[in-house]
Short mmCIF file of C-alpha atoms in Angstrom, two decimals:
data_model
loop_
_atom_site.label_atom_id
_atom_site.label_comp_id
_atom_site.label_asym_id
_atom_site.label_seq_id
_atom_site.Cartn_x
_atom_site.Cartn_y
_atom_site.Cartn_z
CA MET A 30 81.93 95.11 109.36
CA GLU A 31 85.38 93.66 107.75
CA PHE A 32 88.56 94.25 109.12
CA LEU A 33 89.97 93.97 105.69
CA ASP A 34 87.44 94.64 102.49
CA LEU A 35 88.90 92.57 99.69
CA LYS A 36 85.67 91.71 98.34
CA THR A 37 84.71 95.29 97.38
CA GLN A 38 88.03 96.20 96.07
CA GLN A 39 87.69 92.73 93.85
CA LYS A 40 84.37 94.29 92.33
CA ARG A 41 86.22 97.37 90.92
CA ILE A 42 88.73 95.11 89.18
CA ARG A 43 86.94 91.99 88.55
CA LYS A 44 86.68 92.44 84.63
CA PRO A 45 89.95 93.50 83.59
CA LEU A 46 91.64 91.17 85.88
CA GLU A 47 89.73 88.59 84.23
CA LYS A 48 90.79 89.46 80.87
CA ARG A 49 94.69 89.31 82.18
CA VAL A 50 93.86 85.71 83.59
CA ASN A 51 92.13 84.49 80.37
CA LYS A 52 95.33 85.75 78.39
CA ILE A 53 97.53 83.93 80.78
CA LEU A 54 95.66 80.76 80.48
CA ASP A 55 96.14 81.27 76.82
CA HIS A 56 99.95 82.06 76.54
CA GLY A 57 100.68 79.09 79.27
CA ALA A 58 103.47 81.13 81.00
CA TYR A 59 102.14 80.28 84.48
CA ILE A 60 105.15 81.72 86.39
CA MET A 61 107.74 84.31 85.32
CA GLY A 62 105.48 85.36 82.52
CA PRO A 63 105.38 88.50 80.62
CA GLU A 64 103.03 90.18 83.07
CA VAL A 65 105.34 89.41 85.78
CA PHE A 66 108.13 92.01 83.74
CA GLU A 67 105.48 94.44 83.09
CA LEU A 68 104.71 94.13 86.82
CA GLU A 69 108.31 94.86 87.50
CA GLU A 70 108.57 97.63 85.07
CA LYS A 71 105.66 99.50 86.42
CA LEU A 72 106.80 98.75 89.96
CA ALA A 73 109.98 100.28 89.36
CA ASP A 74 108.81 103.33 87.67
CA TYR A 75 106.37 103.75 90.69
CA CYS A 76 108.92 104.04 93.26
CA GLY A 77 111.68 105.70 91.03
CA VAL A 78 114.23 103.01 91.06
CA LYS A 79 116.30 101.38 88.73
CA HIS A 80 115.18 97.67 89.82
CA ALA A 81 112.07 95.84 90.78
CA ILE A 82 113.00 92.53 91.32
CA SER A 83 109.88 90.12 91.75
CA CYS A 84 109.92 87.35 93.97
CA SER A 85 107.47 84.94 95.89
CA SER A 86 106.93 86.34 99.18
CA GLY A 87 108.14 89.36 101.20
CA THR A 88 110.14 87.05 103.51
CA ASP A 89 111.86 86.15 100.13
CA ALA A 90 112.25 89.78 99.31
CA LEU A 91 114.13 90.11 102.57
CA LEU A 92 116.43 87.20 102.53
CA ILE A 93 117.60 87.08 98.95
CA PRO A 94 119.81 90.53 99.44
CA LEU A 95 121.41 88.80 102.25
CA MET A 96 121.87 86.01 100.66
CA ALA A 97 123.37 87.99 97.66
CA TRP A 98 125.74 90.19 100.12
CA GLY A 99 126.91 86.76 101.96
CA ILE A 100 125.67 87.40 105.30
CA GLY A 101 126.07 84.56 107.60
CA PRO A 102 127.47 83.24 110.76
CA GLY A 103 129.31 85.44 112.87
CA ASP A 104 127.52 88.21 111.31
CA ALA A 105 125.31 90.64 113.17
CA VAL A 106 122.35 92.30 111.62
CA PHE A 107 120.38 94.75 113.65
CA THR A 108 116.69 95.07 113.66
CA THR A 109 113.37 95.38 115.75
CA PRO A 110 111.43 93.00 117.93
CA PHE A 111 107.90 94.76 117.31
CA THR A 112 107.16 93.37 114.00
CA TYR A 113 106.48 90.17 111.82
CA VAL A 114 108.60 87.52 112.90
CA ALA A 115 109.83 87.12 109.06
CA THR A 116 112.26 90.15 109.61
CA ALA A 117 114.49 88.46 112.35
CA GLU A 118 113.85 84.75 111.00
CA VAL A 119 115.43 85.34 107.38
CA ILE A 120 118.54 87.03 109.80
CA SER A 121 118.70 83.45 111.80
CA ILE A 122 117.83 81.44 108.28
CA LEU A 123 121.54 82.27 107.10
CA GLY A 124 123.22 81.56 110.54
CA ALA A 125 123.84 85.38 111.12
CA THR A 126 122.62 86.67 114.83
CA PRO A 127 119.99 88.96 115.06
CA VAL A 128 120.31 92.09 117.33
CA PHE A 129 117.30 93.37 118.79
CA VAL A 130 116.88 97.30 119.34
CA ASP A 131 114.01 98.73 121.02
CA VAL A 132 111.38 101.17 119.00
CA TYR A 133 110.39 104.49 119.70
CA GLU A 134 107.06 104.45 121.79
CA SER A 135 105.58 107.11 119.58
CA THR A 136 105.92 105.57 116.03
CA TYR A 137 106.91 101.92 117.18
CA ASN A 138 109.67 102.20 114.43
CA ILE A 139 113.49 101.50 115.48
CA ASP A 140 115.04 103.90 117.87
CA CYS A 141 117.78 105.57 116.24
CA ASP A 142 119.54 106.11 119.72
CA LYS A 143 119.37 102.95 120.94
CA LEU A 144 120.32 101.51 117.49
CA GLU A 145 123.97 103.14 117.74
CA ILE A 146 124.19 101.77 121.43
CA GLU A 147 123.78 98.32 120.24
CA ILE A 148 126.03 98.46 117.39
CA ASN A 149 128.81 99.77 119.74
CA LYS A 150 127.86 97.01 122.19
CA VAL A 151 128.54 94.36 119.87
CA ILE A 152 131.85 95.91 118.35
CA ASN A 153 133.17 96.19 121.78
CA ASP A 154 131.94 92.71 122.64
CA GLY A 155 133.98 91.58 119.47
CA LYS A 156 132.33 87.83 119.01
CA LEU A 157 130.40 89.38 116.01
CA LYS A 158 130.79 91.51 113.32
CA PRO A 159 127.76 94.10 112.13
CA LYS A 160 127.03 93.80 108.79
CA ALA A 161 123.47 95.38 108.25
CA ILE A 162 120.82 97.23 109.83
CA ILE A 163 116.82 96.03 108.88
CA PRO A 164 114.59 98.94 109.89
CA VAL A 165 110.75 97.96 109.63
CA ASP A 166 108.38 100.43 108.18
CA LEU A 167 105.59 99.48 110.79
CA PHE A 168 101.91 99.63 110.16
CA GLY A 169 102.65 101.52 106.73
CA LEU A 170 104.73 104.63 108.36
CA PRO A 171 108.45 104.41 107.22
CA ALA A 172 111.28 104.51 109.64
CA ARG A 173 114.11 107.48 110.22
CA TYR A 174 115.91 106.68 107.41
CA ARG A 175 118.03 109.88 107.33
CA LEU A 176 119.85 108.86 110.65
CA ILE A 177 119.54 105.38 109.92
CA ASP A 178 121.79 106.20 106.82
CA LYS A 179 123.92 108.47 108.88
CA ILE A 180 124.81 105.34 111.18
CA ALA A 181 124.77 102.92 108.58
CA LYS A 182 127.63 104.89 106.85
CA LYS A 183 129.78 105.84 109.88
CA TYR A 184 129.81 101.96 110.82
CA ASN A 185 129.77 100.79 106.99
CA LEU A 186 126.63 98.79 107.57
CA LYS A 187 124.37 97.83 104.86
CA VAL A 188 120.76 98.85 105.12
CA ILE A 189 117.38 96.48 103.76
CA GLU A 190 114.10 98.84 104.25
CA ASP A 191 111.65 96.70 105.34
CA ALA A 192 108.80 97.92 103.70
CA ALA A 193 106.29 94.79 103.96
CA GLN A 194 103.88 96.99 105.32
CA SER A 195 104.73 100.57 103.74
CA PHE A 196 104.26 100.38 99.95
CA GLY A 197 102.98 103.85 98.85
CA GLY A 198 104.70 105.83 101.78
CA LEU A 199 106.59 108.75 101.40
CA ILE A 200 109.21 110.85 103.26
CA ARG A 201 108.62 114.25 102.01
CA ASP A 202 109.07 113.64 98.16
CA LYS A 203 110.84 110.30 98.32
CA LYS A 204 108.70 107.12 98.15
CA VAL A 205 109.15 103.84 99.98
CA GLY A 206 111.80 101.68 97.79
CA MET A 207 113.84 104.31 97.63
CA PHE A 208 115.22 104.04 101.27
CA GLY A 209 118.70 102.28 102.48
CA ASP A 210 120.94 100.14 100.05
CA VAL A 211 117.55 98.04 98.88
CA ALA A 212 114.04 97.56 100.09
CA ALA A 213 111.67 94.49 100.75
CA THR A 214 108.19 94.64 100.42
CA SER A 215 105.42 91.93 100.57
CA PHE A 216 102.28 91.45 98.24
CA TYR A 217 100.58 89.27 100.91
CA PRO A 218 96.60 89.76 100.49
CA ALA A 219 96.37 91.75 103.39
CA LYS A 220 99.09 94.48 102.48
CA PRO A 221 98.08 98.13 100.79
CA LEU A 222 99.32 96.24 97.55
CA GLY A 223 98.09 92.76 97.67
CA CYS A 224 97.64 89.90 95.44
CA TYR A 225 95.75 86.60 95.93
CA GLY A 226 98.45 84.49 97.05
CA ASP A 227 101.83 84.97 98.25
CA GLY A 228 104.68 87.59 96.63
CA GLY A 229 106.81 90.01 97.01
CA ALA A 230 109.56 92.45 95.42
CA ILE A 231 113.17 93.85 95.85
CA PHE A 232 113.79 97.67 95.01
CA THR A 233 117.17 98.92 94.28
CA ASN A 234 119.62 101.10 92.55
CA ASP A 235 122.67 99.07 92.46
CA ASP A 236 123.17 97.00 89.22
CA ASN A 237 125.20 94.36 90.58
CA LEU A 238 122.96 93.35 93.60
CA ALA A 239 120.07 93.42 91.33
CA GLU A 240 121.38 90.95 88.60
CA ASP A 241 122.55 88.77 92.00
CA CYS A 242 118.88 89.01 93.40
CA LYS A 243 117.39 88.10 89.87
CA ALA A 244 119.99 85.27 90.29
CA ILE A 245 119.28 83.82 93.95
CA ARG A 246 115.41 83.83 93.07
CA ILE A 247 115.88 81.11 90.43
CA HIS A 248 118.32 78.86 91.96
CA GLY A 249 121.38 80.91 91.32
CA THR A 250 121.31 80.90 87.85
CA LYS A 251 122.19 83.42 85.39
CA ASN A 252 123.06 82.52 82.12
CA ASP A 253 122.05 79.21 81.77
CA LYS A 254 119.16 77.92 84.15
CA TYR A 255 120.67 74.02 84.29
CA ASN A 256 123.99 75.64 85.64
CA SER A 257 123.54 77.40 89.32
CA GLU A 258 126.51 80.23 89.71
CA MET A 259 125.95 80.70 93.32
CA ILE A 260 123.03 79.22 96.08
CA GLY A 261 119.90 80.42 95.42
CA LEU A 262 116.36 79.07 96.29
CA ASN A 263 112.99 78.97 94.10
CA GLY A 264 111.58 82.55 94.56
CA ARG A 265 109.74 83.52 91.40
CA LEU A 266 106.40 85.10 91.34
CA ASP A 267 103.72 83.37 89.31
CA SER A 268 101.84 85.45 86.31
CA ILE A 269 98.33 85.16 87.69
CA GLN A 270 99.63 86.84 90.93
CA ALA A 271 101.51 89.76 88.71
CA ALA A 272 97.83 89.99 86.92
CA VAL A 273 96.28 90.95 90.10
CA LEU A 274 98.44 93.03 91.15
CA LEU A 275 98.93 95.32 88.03
CA GLU A 276 94.87 95.76 88.25
CA LYS A 277 95.22 96.77 91.78
CA LEU A 278 97.91 99.07 90.99
CA SER A 279 95.74 100.95 88.86
CA ILE A 280 93.57 102.03 91.70
CA PHE A 281 96.44 102.00 94.07
CA ASP A 282 97.04 105.83 94.22
CA GLU A 283 93.14 106.34 94.88
CA GLU A 284 93.18 104.05 97.64
CA ILE A 285 96.01 105.45 99.15
CA ILE A 286 93.88 108.62 99.22
CA LEU A 287 91.04 106.72 100.89
CA ARG A 288 92.88 105.09 103.41
CA ASN A 289 94.41 108.73 104.71
CA GLU A 290 90.88 109.82 104.68
CA ILE A 291 89.94 106.92 107.14
CA ASP A 292 92.87 107.51 109.37
CA ARG A 293 92.12 111.32 109.42
CA ASN A 294 88.52 110.24 110.69
CA TYR A 295 89.77 107.75 113.26
CA ARG A 296 92.15 110.63 114.61
CA LYS A 297 89.17 112.99 114.96
CA PHE A 298 88.16 110.77 117.98
CA LEU A 299 91.48 108.94 118.67
CA ASN A 300 94.14 110.47 120.34
CA ASN A 301 96.54 107.53 121.24
CA ALA A 302 97.33 106.21 117.84
CA GLN A 303 100.51 105.60 116.29
CA TYR A 304 102.54 109.32 115.72
CA HIS A 305 103.36 110.31 112.20
CA PRO A 306 105.80 112.84 112.23
CA LYS A 307 105.70 115.93 109.91
CA ASP A 308 106.92 115.33 106.08
CA TYR A 309 105.77 111.64 106.50
CA LYS A 310 103.30 109.61 104.64
CA SER A 311 102.16 106.25 105.63
CA SER A 312 100.51 103.86 103.43
CA HIS A 313 98.19 102.83 106.43
CA ALA A 314 98.51 99.22 106.30
CA LEU A 315 96.99 99.26 109.97
CA PHE A 316 95.49 101.30 111.98
CA SER A 317 96.46 100.56 115.98
CA ILE A 318 95.94 102.49 119.13
CA THR A 319 97.31 101.67 122.63
CA LEU A 320 95.68 101.63 125.70
CA GLY A 321 96.50 102.23 128.90
CA SER A 322 97.15 98.63 129.99
CA GLU A 323 96.62 95.06 129.12
CA SER A 324 93.37 95.01 130.99
CA LYS A 325 92.23 97.99 129.18
CA ARG A 326 93.19 96.52 125.75
CA ASP A 327 91.50 93.36 126.15
CA ASN A 328 88.25 95.24 127.49
CA LEU A 329 87.85 97.03 124.56
CA ILE A 330 88.20 93.86 122.29
CA PHE A 331 85.65 92.03 124.33
CA ARG A 332 82.98 95.49 123.88
CA LEU A 333 84.13 95.35 120.11
CA SER A 334 83.53 91.87 119.84
CA GLU A 335 80.03 92.09 121.34
CA LYS A 336 79.57 94.51 118.56
CA LYS A 337 80.52 92.24 115.99
CA ILE A 338 83.50 94.70 114.87
CA PRO A 339 86.95 93.15 114.47
CA THR A 340 90.12 93.47 115.89
CA VAL A 341 93.64 91.93 115.71
CA VAL A 342 96.55 92.27 117.77
CA TYR A 343 99.96 93.29 116.30
CA TYR A 344 102.16 92.17 117.77
CA LYS A 345 100.94 89.85 120.67
CA TYR A 346 104.65 88.54 121.51
CA PRO A 347 107.73 90.62 121.03
CA ILE A 348 110.05 88.43 118.51
CA HIS A 349 112.83 88.50 121.25
CA LEU A 350 110.47 86.50 123.66
CA MET A 351 108.93 84.14 121.17
CA ASN A 352 110.73 80.45 122.20
CA ALA A 353 112.31 80.37 118.45
CA PHE A 354 114.65 82.91 119.86
CA LYS A 355 115.16 81.85 123.18
CA TYR A 356 118.83 80.73 121.99
CA LEU A 357 119.99 84.66 121.81
CA GLY A 358 119.06 84.77 125.51
CA TYR A 359 117.21 87.83 125.87
CA ARG A 360 114.78 88.33 128.78
CA GLN A 361 111.81 90.32 130.22
CA ASN A 362 112.19 94.15 130.60
CA ASP A 363 115.67 93.93 128.25
CA LEU A 364 113.33 95.66 125.55
CA PRO A 365 110.77 97.19 127.54
CA ILE A 366 108.98 99.58 125.13
CA SER A 367 108.31 96.65 122.39
CA GLU A 368 107.03 94.90 125.45
CA LEU A 369 104.88 97.47 126.62
CA LEU A 370 103.40 97.84 123.15
CA SER A 371 102.68 94.01 122.93
CA LYS A 372 100.67 94.01 126.08
CA THR A 373 98.60 97.64 125.12
CA ILE A 374 98.48 98.09 121.37
CA VAL A 375 95.41 96.76 119.11
CA SER A 376 94.33 97.33 115.61
CA LEU A 377 91.13 98.62 114.28
CA PRO A 378 89.52 98.06 110.83
CA MET A 379 91.66 99.71 108.24
CA HIS A 380 90.65 99.54 104.62
CA PRO A 381 89.83 102.57 101.56
CA TYR A 382 86.25 101.20 101.66
CA LEU A 383 85.41 101.40 105.57
CA ALA A 384 81.70 103.57 105.36
CA ASP A 385 81.24 106.55 107.74
CA GLU A 386 78.36 104.44 109.42
CA ASP A 387 81.12 101.93 110.42
CA LEU A 388 83.54 104.55 111.66
CA TYR A 389 80.06 106.00 113.68
CA LYS A 390 79.81 102.65 114.81
CA LEU A 391 83.44 102.02 116.11
CA LYS A 392 83.45 105.69 117.44
CA GLU A 393 80.07 104.77 119.53
CA CYS A 394 81.71 101.77 120.87
CA ILE A 395 85.41 102.82 121.75
CA ILE A 396 84.20 106.25 123.61
CA GLN A 397 81.53 104.78 125.64
CA LYS A 398 82.15 104.51 129.52
#
């Protein structure tokens, strides 16, 4: 059983993908070639936004808007500790300060009540200036953007939707990529829409922000590639990765339907999975469950491994307790929900090609006494 089955998916797109790759070999525009601009147009159309700006990774997709806004030392950016480290890393890289907000125990996404509390703490402390919020759409489920946007407007904060895991998700009729001032996604191979290397994209309706993001990804250049107008980075997407994404995008909606079906089948025998609020549609990047304790979680992992069923723990360490972030001064029990989840959560195989017999095998192993 595969945790993620990219081989079956590749068989579906192999021939048209090879045709696209051969075309790239013929024209020789290996970085930022015509496939990149075709992809950007289709991504923007898919999400219903004016601008989709491709880049070299999901991390750069988060970093570039922060750079465009001039966020740096003395600024506070609010985010969750229960996610991949890149979300907080980009804040620290720029010299700004990550301020961690605990998550809801049900959805694992940022707790909006606690978010406002943390914003007021920073304001009252007076040492940092609140500048932005980076909510994370964990495991494919969008965060509560109606409340987040309300809080952001109240305190004049920017919002970056960290959609690294949620491309293809929805809140009512609005697609992921439309929330906040800007959204950032990842095309890492394990994502719902992934390439065969690294890649990412930025989504926004802000014309000026889009132009700055385009410049920053190519060393801060706008009109002359040898005359940088701002500090930038090397954040370009290569043409072969764009070709992979174009072919995967052609089957993406069908795969989301299949992921939803797998999710429904899991929930027939599991009641301890991530809660999905009404009118929210996840892209099901991962299917995760929580057990009552760390020992119960580890026991399940062991039982599944004996049956050659793979599992992964996302996330074993909440960011605020990682060595890299010791300088922030957080301690054990400061963010109890995130810490509890890190000890009790486990992710099970999730991909569009998970067979019925695989689910049956999982069910038999999980429910055994």
